């Protein structure tokens, strides 16, 4: 079951988020958590299986689309379909909004067997953090859509 992040889940969320390759350093992890806590467009969800939280999903919600920035599952629960279940549940929650991925989440979404998991590629979280630093108020996320990787070779 998918639960919206609360401050009381902070340590659990940080632990799950730290499984993401770019979130392993404490300072970077704290910056990311700060974004989710301070910006209402950035929403963090945790997946509970039995008594334990075993997955995490982080999204940025815009008017017509949402971007999946983080998908993380406890290593002992990988391969159980938790990541796919979280993505399916967030699609239901977002009620028909277009789903987009970052470079970090694209490979996971490509592995999801469901054909309905259509998405576009958006800019990275690092770019978003840097943009937020430059513009304290207003929109700080910019979208970069890559149509074909071959165009850049």
mmCIF file with all atom_site columns, C-alpha atoms in Angstrom:
data_model
loop_
_atom_site.group_PDB
_atom_site.id
_atom_site.type_symbol
_atom_site.label_atom_id
_atom_site.label_alt_id
_atom_site.label_comp_id
_atom_site.label_asym_id
_atom_site.label_entity_id
_atom_site.label_seq_id
_atom_site.pdbx_PDB_ins_code
_atom_site.Cartn_x
_atom_site.Cartn_y
_atom_site.Cartn_z
_atom_site.occupancy
_atom_site.B_iso_or_equiv
_atom_site.pdbx_formal_charge
_atom_site.auth_seq_id
_atom_site.auth_comp_id
_atom_site.auth_asym_id
_atom_site.auth_atom_id
_atom_site.pdbx_PDB_model_num
ATOM 1   C CA . UNK A 1 1   ? 0.000  0.000  0.000   1.00 0.00 ? 1   UNK A CA 1
ATOM 2   C CA . UNK A 1 2   ? 1.261  3.470  -0.900  1.00 0.00 ? 2   UNK A CA 1
ATOM 3   C CA . UNK A 1 3   ? 1.473  6.079  1.893   1.00 0.00 ? 3   UNK A CA 1
ATOM 4   C CA . UNK A 1 4   ? 2.166  9.797  1.508   1.00 0.00 ? 4   UNK A CA 1
ATOM 5   C CA . UNK A 1 5   ? 5.369  10.869 3.283   1.00 0.00 ? 5   UNK A CA 1
ATOM 6   C CA . UNK A 1 6   ? 5.122  12.360 6.772   1.00 0.00 ? 6   UNK A CA 1
ATOM 7   C CA . UNK A 1 7   ? 7.943  13.826 8.844   1.00 0.00 ? 7   UNK A CA 1
ATOM 8   C CA . UNK A 1 8   ? 7.712  10.830 11.198  1.00 0.00 ? 8   UNK A CA 1
ATOM 9   C CA . UNK A 1 9   ? 8.829  8.639  8.235   1.00 0.00 ? 9   UNK A CA 1
ATOM 10  C CA . UNK A 1 10  ? 11.970 10.728 7.627   1.00 0.00 ? 10  UNK A CA 1
ATOM 11  C CA . UNK A 1 11  ? 14.605 8.169  8.673   1.00 0.00 ? 11  UNK A CA 1
ATOM 12  C CA . UNK A 1 12  ? 12.877 5.376  6.794   1.00 0.00 ? 12  UNK A CA 1
ATOM 13  C CA . UNK A 1 13  ? 12.543 7.553  3.697   1.00 0.00 ? 13  UNK A CA 1
ATOM 14  C CA . UNK A 1 14  ? 16.190 8.603  3.850   1.00 0.00 ? 14  UNK A CA 1
ATOM 15  C CA . UNK A 1 15  ? 17.254 4.977  4.181   1.00 0.00 ? 15  UNK A CA 1
ATOM 16  C CA . UNK A 1 16  ? 15.238 3.923  1.146   1.00 0.00 ? 16  UNK A CA 1
ATOM 17  C CA . UNK A 1 17  ? 16.291 6.974  -0.850  1.00 0.00 ? 17  UNK A CA 1
ATOM 18  C CA . UNK A 1 18  ? 19.953 6.199  -0.119  1.00 0.00 ? 18  UNK A CA 1
ATOM 19  C CA . UNK A 1 19  ? 19.668 3.076  -2.292  1.00 0.00 ? 19  UNK A CA 1
ATOM 20  C CA . UNK A 1 20  ? 19.529 5.409  -5.322  1.00 0.00 ? 20  UNK A CA 1
ATOM 21  C CA . UNK A 1 21  ? 23.060 5.811  -6.751  1.00 0.00 ? 21  UNK A CA 1
ATOM 22  C CA . UNK A 1 22  ? 23.034 9.632  -6.782  1.00 0.00 ? 22  UNK A CA 1
ATOM 23  C CA . UNK A 1 23  ? 21.599 9.893  -3.254  1.00 0.00 ? 23  UNK A CA 1
ATOM 24  C CA . UNK A 1 24  ? 24.280 8.042  -1.289  1.00 0.00 ? 24  UNK A CA 1
ATOM 25  C CA . UNK A 1 25  ? 26.087 11.086 0.111   1.00 0.00 ? 25  UNK A CA 1
ATOM 26  C CA . UNK A 1 26  ? 24.468 12.481 3.255   1.00 0.00 ? 26  UNK A CA 1
ATOM 27  C CA . UNK A 1 27  ? 24.563 16.127 2.114   1.00 0.00 ? 27  UNK A CA 1
ATOM 28  C CA . UNK A 1 28  ? 22.918 15.276 -1.228  1.00 0.00 ? 28  UNK A CA 1
ATOM 29  C CA . UNK A 1 29  ? 20.348 13.108 0.538   1.00 0.00 ? 29  UNK A CA 1
ATOM 30  C CA . UNK A 1 30  ? 19.476 15.935 2.926   1.00 0.00 ? 30  UNK A CA 1
ATOM 31  C CA . UNK A 1 31  ? 19.090 18.391 0.015   1.00 0.00 ? 31  UNK A CA 1
ATOM 32  C CA . UNK A 1 32  ? 16.722 16.009 -1.739  1.00 0.00 ? 32  UNK A CA 1
ATOM 33  C CA . UNK A 1 33  ? 14.657 15.463 1.405   1.00 0.00 ? 33  UNK A CA 1
ATOM 34  C CA . UNK A 1 34  ? 14.471 19.238 1.887   1.00 0.00 ? 34  UNK A CA 1
ATOM 35  C CA . UNK A 1 35  ? 12.975 19.631 -1.599  1.00 0.00 ? 35  UNK A CA 1
ATOM 36  C CA . UNK A 1 36  ? 10.289 17.050 -0.861  1.00 0.00 ? 36  UNK A CA 1
ATOM 37  C CA . UNK A 1 37  ? 9.492  18.634 2.499   1.00 0.00 ? 37  UNK A CA 1
ATOM 38  C CA . UNK A 1 38  ? 9.409  22.268 1.348   1.00 0.00 ? 38  UNK A CA 1
ATOM 39  C CA . UNK A 1 39  ? 7.950  22.174 -2.154  1.00 0.00 ? 39  UNK A CA 1
ATOM 40  C CA . UNK A 1 40  ? 4.301  21.055 -2.373  1.00 0.00 ? 40  UNK A CA 1
ATOM 41  C CA . UNK A 1 41  ? 4.770  20.030 -6.033  1.00 0.00 ? 41  UNK A CA 1
ATOM 42  C CA . UNK A 1 42  ? 7.342  17.435 -4.972  1.00 0.00 ? 42  UNK A CA 1
ATOM 43  C CA . UNK A 1 43  ? 5.666  14.477 -3.300  1.00 0.00 ? 43  UNK A CA 1
ATOM 44  C CA . UNK A 1 44  ? 7.231  11.476 -1.631  1.00 0.00 ? 44  UNK A CA 1
ATOM 45  C CA . UNK A 1 45  ? 5.443  8.171  -1.109  1.00 0.00 ? 45  UNK A CA 1
ATOM 46  C CA . UNK A 1 46  ? 6.395  5.034  0.790   1.00 0.00 ? 46  UNK A CA 1
ATOM 47  C CA . UNK A 1 47  ? 5.231  1.487  0.062   1.00 0.00 ? 47  UNK A CA 1
ATOM 48  C CA . UNK A 1 48  ? 4.304  -0.669 3.027   1.00 0.00 ? 48  UNK A CA 1
ATOM 49  C CA . UNK A 1 49  ? 4.383  -4.455 2.836   1.00 0.00 ? 49  UNK A CA 1
ATOM 50  C CA . UNK A 1 50  ? 3.150  -6.114 5.995   1.00 0.00 ? 50  UNK A CA 1
ATOM 51  C CA . UNK A 1 51  ? 4.608  -4.131 8.881   1.00 0.00 ? 51  UNK A CA 1
ATOM 52  C CA . UNK A 1 52  ? 7.573  -2.683 6.991   1.00 0.00 ? 52  UNK A CA 1
ATOM 53  C CA . UNK A 1 53  ? 8.135  0.168  4.554   1.00 0.00 ? 53  UNK A CA 1
ATOM 54  C CA . UNK A 1 54  ? 10.037 -1.433 1.689   1.00 0.00 ? 54  UNK A CA 1
ATOM 55  C CA . UNK A 1 55  ? 9.738  1.035  -1.206  1.00 0.00 ? 55  UNK A CA 1
ATOM 56  C CA . UNK A 1 56  ? 9.866  4.729  -1.983  1.00 0.00 ? 56  UNK A CA 1
ATOM 57  C CA . UNK A 1 57  ? 8.579  6.779  -4.908  1.00 0.00 ? 57  UNK A CA 1
ATOM 58  C CA . UNK A 1 58  ? 9.291  10.488 -5.407  1.00 0.00 ? 58  UNK A CA 1
ATOM 59  C CA . UNK A 1 59  ? 7.369  12.579 -7.939  1.00 0.00 ? 59  UNK A CA 1
ATOM 60  C CA . UNK A 1 60  ? 7.130  16.169 -9.055  1.00 0.00 ? 60  UNK A CA 1
ATOM 61  C CA . UNK A 1 61  ? 3.558  17.061 -9.958  1.00 0.00 ? 61  UNK A CA 1
ATOM 62  C CA . UNK A 1 62  ? 2.700  19.644 -12.588 1.00 0.00 ? 62  UNK A CA 1
ATOM 63  C CA . UNK A 1 63  ? -0.679 20.605 -14.032 1.00 0.00 ? 63  UNK A CA 1
ATOM 64  C CA . UNK A 1 64  ? -0.661 18.176 -16.970 1.00 0.00 ? 64  UNK A CA 1
ATOM 65  C CA . UNK A 1 65  ? 2.077  15.698 -16.064 1.00 0.00 ? 65  UNK A CA 1
ATOM 66  C CA . UNK A 1 66  ? 4.161  14.269 -13.251 1.00 0.00 ? 66  UNK A CA 1
ATOM 67  C CA . UNK A 1 67  ? 7.829  13.313 -13.195 1.00 0.00 ? 67  UNK A CA 1
ATOM 68  C CA . UNK A 1 68  ? 9.111  10.248 -11.360 1.00 0.00 ? 68  UNK A CA 1
ATOM 69  C CA . UNK A 1 69  ? 12.404 11.361 -9.817  1.00 0.00 ? 69  UNK A CA 1
ATOM 70  C CA . UNK A 1 70  ? 12.984 8.482  -7.416  1.00 0.00 ? 70  UNK A CA 1
ATOM 71  C CA . UNK A 1 71  ? 12.043 4.813  -7.339  1.00 0.00 ? 71  UNK A CA 1
ATOM 72  C CA . UNK A 1 72  ? 13.716 2.744  -4.661  1.00 0.00 ? 72  UNK A CA 1
ATOM 73  C CA . UNK A 1 73  ? 13.016 -0.682 -3.209  1.00 0.00 ? 73  UNK A CA 1
ATOM 74  C CA . UNK A 1 74  ? 14.773 -2.341 -0.283  1.00 0.00 ? 74  UNK A CA 1
ATOM 75  C CA . UNK A 1 75  ? 17.252 -4.817 -1.838  1.00 0.00 ? 75  UNK A CA 1
ATOM 76  C CA . UNK A 1 76  ? 15.774 -7.755 0.066   1.00 0.00 ? 76  UNK A CA 1
ATOM 77  C CA . UNK A 1 77  ? 12.402 -7.083 -1.622  1.00 0.00 ? 77  UNK A CA 1
ATOM 78  C CA . UNK A 1 78  ? 13.587 -6.438 -5.179  1.00 0.00 ? 78  UNK A CA 1
ATOM 79  C CA . UNK A 1 79  ? 12.090 -8.639 -7.839  1.00 0.00 ? 79  UNK A CA 1
ATOM 80  C CA . UNK A 1 80  ? 8.767  -8.872 -5.992  1.00 0.00 ? 80  UNK A CA 1
ATOM 81  C CA . UNK A 1 81  ? 6.995  -6.351 -8.258  1.00 0.00 ? 81  UNK A CA 1
ATOM 82  C CA . UNK A 1 82  ? 6.963  -3.584 -5.633  1.00 0.00 ? 82  UNK A CA 1
ATOM 83  C CA . UNK A 1 83  ? 8.459  -0.943 -7.927  1.00 0.00 ? 83  UNK A CA 1
ATOM 84  C CA . UNK A 1 84  ? 5.950  -1.715 -10.667 1.00 0.00 ? 84  UNK A CA 1
ATOM 85  C CA . UNK A 1 85  ? 3.101  -1.714 -8.134  1.00 0.00 ? 85  UNK A CA 1
ATOM 86  C CA . UNK A 1 86  ? 4.186  1.717  -6.848  1.00 0.00 ? 86  UNK A CA 1
ATOM 87  C CA . UNK A 1 87  ? 4.282  3.105  -10.392 1.00 0.00 ? 87  UNK A CA 1
ATOM 88  C CA . UNK A 1 88  ? 0.843  1.684  -11.191 1.00 0.00 ? 88  UNK A CA 1
ATOM 89  C CA . UNK A 1 89  ? -0.596 3.119  -7.962  1.00 0.00 ? 89  UNK A CA 1
ATOM 90  C CA . UNK A 1 90  ? 0.874  6.572  -8.567  1.00 0.00 ? 90  UNK A CA 1
ATOM 91  C CA . UNK A 1 91  ? -0.594 6.558  -12.077 1.00 0.00 ? 91  UNK A CA 1
ATOM 92  C CA . UNK A 1 92  ? -4.012 5.899  -10.555 1.00 0.00 ? 92  UNK A CA 1
ATOM 93  C CA . UNK A 1 93  ? -3.424 8.649  -7.996  1.00 0.00 ? 93  UNK A CA 1
ATOM 94  C CA . UNK A 1 94  ? -2.417 11.162 -10.687 1.00 0.00 ? 94  UNK A CA 1
ATOM 95  C CA . UNK A 1 95  ? -5.667 10.506 -12.594 1.00 0.00 ? 95  UNK A CA 1
ATOM 96  C CA . UNK A 1 96  ? -4.609 10.489 -16.224 1.00 0.00 ? 96  UNK A CA 1
ATOM 97  C CA . UNK A 1 97  ? -1.689 12.916 -16.068 1.00 0.00 ? 97  UNK A CA 1
ATOM 98  C CA . UNK A 1 98  ? 1.185  12.104 -18.389 1.00 0.00 ? 98  UNK A CA 1
ATOM 99  C CA . UNK A 1 99  ? 4.009  10.269 -16.621 1.00 0.00 ? 99  UNK A CA 1
ATOM 100 C CA . UNK A 1 100 ? 7.585  11.386 -17.255 1.00 0.00 ? 100 UNK A CA 1
ATOM 101 C CA . UNK A 1 101 ? 10.922 9.973  -16.171 1.00 0.00 ? 101 UNK A CA 1
ATOM 102 C CA . UNK A 1 102 ? 14.360 11.363 -15.417 1.00 0.00 ? 102 UNK A CA 1
ATOM 103 C CA . UNK A 1 103 ? 17.590 9.836  -16.677 1.00 0.00 ? 103 UNK A CA 1
ATOM 104 C CA . UNK A 1 104 ? 17.854 8.085  -13.304 1.00 0.00 ? 104 UNK A CA 1
ATOM 105 C CA . UNK A 1 105 ? 14.377 6.513  -13.429 1.00 0.00 ? 105 UNK A CA 1
ATOM 106 C CA . UNK A 1 106 ? 14.125 5.865  -17.167 1.00 0.00 ? 106 UNK A CA 1
ATOM 107 C CA . UNK A 1 107 ? 15.858 2.471  -17.099 1.00 0.00 ? 107 UNK A CA 1
ATOM 108 C CA . UNK A 1 108 ? 13.538 1.200  -14.362 1.00 0.00 ? 108 UNK A CA 1
ATOM 109 C CA . UNK A 1 109 ? 10.395 2.335  -16.186 1.00 0.00 ? 109 UNK A CA 1
ATOM 110 C CA . UNK A 1 110 ? 11.628 0.645  -19.369 1.00 0.00 ? 110 UNK A CA 1
ATOM 111 C CA . UNK A 1 111 ? 11.818 -2.645 -17.445 1.00 0.00 ? 111 UNK A CA 1
ATOM 112 C CA . UNK A 1 112 ? 8.195  -2.437 -16.297 1.00 0.00 ? 112 UNK A CA 1
ATOM 113 C CA . UNK A 1 113 ? 6.269  -4.995 -18.365 1.00 0.00 ? 113 UNK A CA 1
ATOM 114 C CA . UNK A 1 114 ? 3.059  -2.968 -18.441 1.00 0.00 ? 114 UNK A CA 1
ATOM 115 C CA . UNK A 1 115 ? 2.498  -1.320 -21.807 1.00 0.00 ? 115 UNK A CA 1
ATOM 116 C CA . UNK A 1 116 ? 0.480  1.435  -20.146 1.00 0.00 ? 116 UNK A CA 1
ATOM 117 C CA . UNK A 1 117 ? 3.624  2.780  -18.508 1.00 0.00 ? 117 UNK A CA 1
ATOM 118 C CA . UNK A 1 118 ? 4.236  5.305  -21.264 1.00 0.00 ? 118 UNK A CA 1
ATOM 119 C CA . UNK A 1 119 ? 6.431  8.193  -20.290 1.00 0.00 ? 119 UNK A CA 1
ATOM 120 C CA . UNK A 1 120 ? 8.729  10.907 -21.556 1.00 0.00 ? 120 UNK A CA 1
ATOM 121 C CA . UNK A 1 121 ? 12.225 11.741 -20.370 1.00 0.00 ? 121 UNK A CA 1
ATOM 122 C CA . UNK A 1 122 ? 12.613 14.916 -18.287 1.00 0.00 ? 122 UNK A CA 1
ATOM 123 C CA . UNK A 1 123 ? 15.620 16.800 -16.901 1.00 0.00 ? 123 UNK A CA 1
ATOM 124 C CA . UNK A 1 124 ? 17.613 15.466 -13.963 1.00 0.00 ? 124 UNK A CA 1
ATOM 125 C CA . UNK A 1 125 ? 17.134 16.204 -10.269 1.00 0.00 ? 125 UNK A CA 1
ATOM 126 C CA . UNK A 1 126 ? 20.564 17.847 -10.105 1.00 0.00 ? 126 UNK A CA 1
ATOM 127 C CA . UNK A 1 127 ? 19.476 20.373 -12.724 1.00 0.00 ? 127 UNK A CA 1
ATOM 128 C CA . UNK A 1 128 ? 16.302 20.986 -10.736 1.00 0.00 ? 128 UNK A CA 1
ATOM 129 C CA . UNK A 1 129 ? 18.205 21.581 -7.507  1.00 0.00 ? 129 UNK A CA 1
ATOM 130 C CA . UNK A 1 130 ? 20.585 23.993 -9.204  1.00 0.00 ? 130 UNK A CA 1
ATOM 131 C CA . UNK A 1 131 ? 17.701 25.841 -10.829 1.00 0.00 ? 131 UNK A CA 1
ATOM 132 C CA . UNK A 1 132 ? 15.930 26.111 -7.465  1.00 0.00 ? 132 UNK A CA 1
ATOM 133 C CA . UNK A 1 133 ? 19.009 27.702 -5.952  1.00 0.00 ? 133 UNK A CA 1
ATOM 134 C CA . UNK A 1 134 ? 19.002 30.307 -8.713  1.00 0.00 ? 134 UNK A CA 1
ATOM 135 C CA . UNK A 1 135 ? 15.286 31.054 -8.501  1.00 0.00 ? 135 UNK A CA 1
ATOM 136 C CA . UNK A 1 136 ? 13.949 30.885 -4.970  1.00 0.00 ? 136 UNK A CA 1
ATOM 137 C CA . UNK A 1 137 ? 10.379 31.570 -6.014  1.00 0.00 ? 137 UNK A CA 1
ATOM 138 C CA . UNK A 1 138 ? 8.542  30.216 -9.007  1.00 0.00 ? 138 UNK A CA 1
ATOM 139 C CA . UNK A 1 139 ? 9.073  27.210 -11.178 1.00 0.00 ? 139 UNK A CA 1
ATOM 140 C CA . UNK A 1 140 ? 12.541 25.736 -11.008 1.00 0.00 ? 140 UNK A CA 1
ATOM 141 C CA . UNK A 1 141 ? 12.173 22.604 -13.033 1.00 0.00 ? 141 UNK A CA 1
ATOM 142 C CA . UNK A 1 142 ? 12.773 22.613 -16.738 1.00 0.00 ? 142 UNK A CA 1
ATOM 143 C CA . UNK A 1 143 ? 11.859 19.806 -19.048 1.00 0.00 ? 143 UNK A CA 1
ATOM 144 C CA . UNK A 1 144 ? 14.231 18.315 -21.525 1.00 0.00 ? 144 UNK A CA 1
ATOM 145 C CA . UNK A 1 145 ? 12.665 15.746 -23.806 1.00 0.00 ? 145 UNK A CA 1
ATOM 146 C CA . UNK A 1 146 ? 14.986 13.444 -25.711 1.00 0.00 ? 146 UNK A CA 1
ATOM 147 C CA . UNK A 1 147 ? 13.181 12.077 -28.751 1.00 0.00 ? 147 UNK A CA 1
ATOM 148 C CA . UNK A 1 148 ? 15.883 9.752  -30.022 1.00 0.00 ? 148 UNK A CA 1
ATOM 149 C CA . UNK A 1 149 ? 19.223 9.027  -28.425 1.00 0.00 ? 149 UNK A CA 1
ATOM 150 C CA . UNK A 1 150 ? 20.645 8.547  -31.900 1.00 0.00 ? 150 UNK A CA 1
ATOM 151 C CA . UNK A 1 151 ? 20.246 12.267 -32.540 1.00 0.00 ? 151 UNK A CA 1
ATOM 152 C CA . UNK A 1 152 ? 22.982 12.953 -30.007 1.00 0.00 ? 152 UNK A CA 1
ATOM 153 C CA . UNK A 1 153 ? 25.535 10.415 -31.233 1.00 0.00 ? 153 UNK A CA 1
#
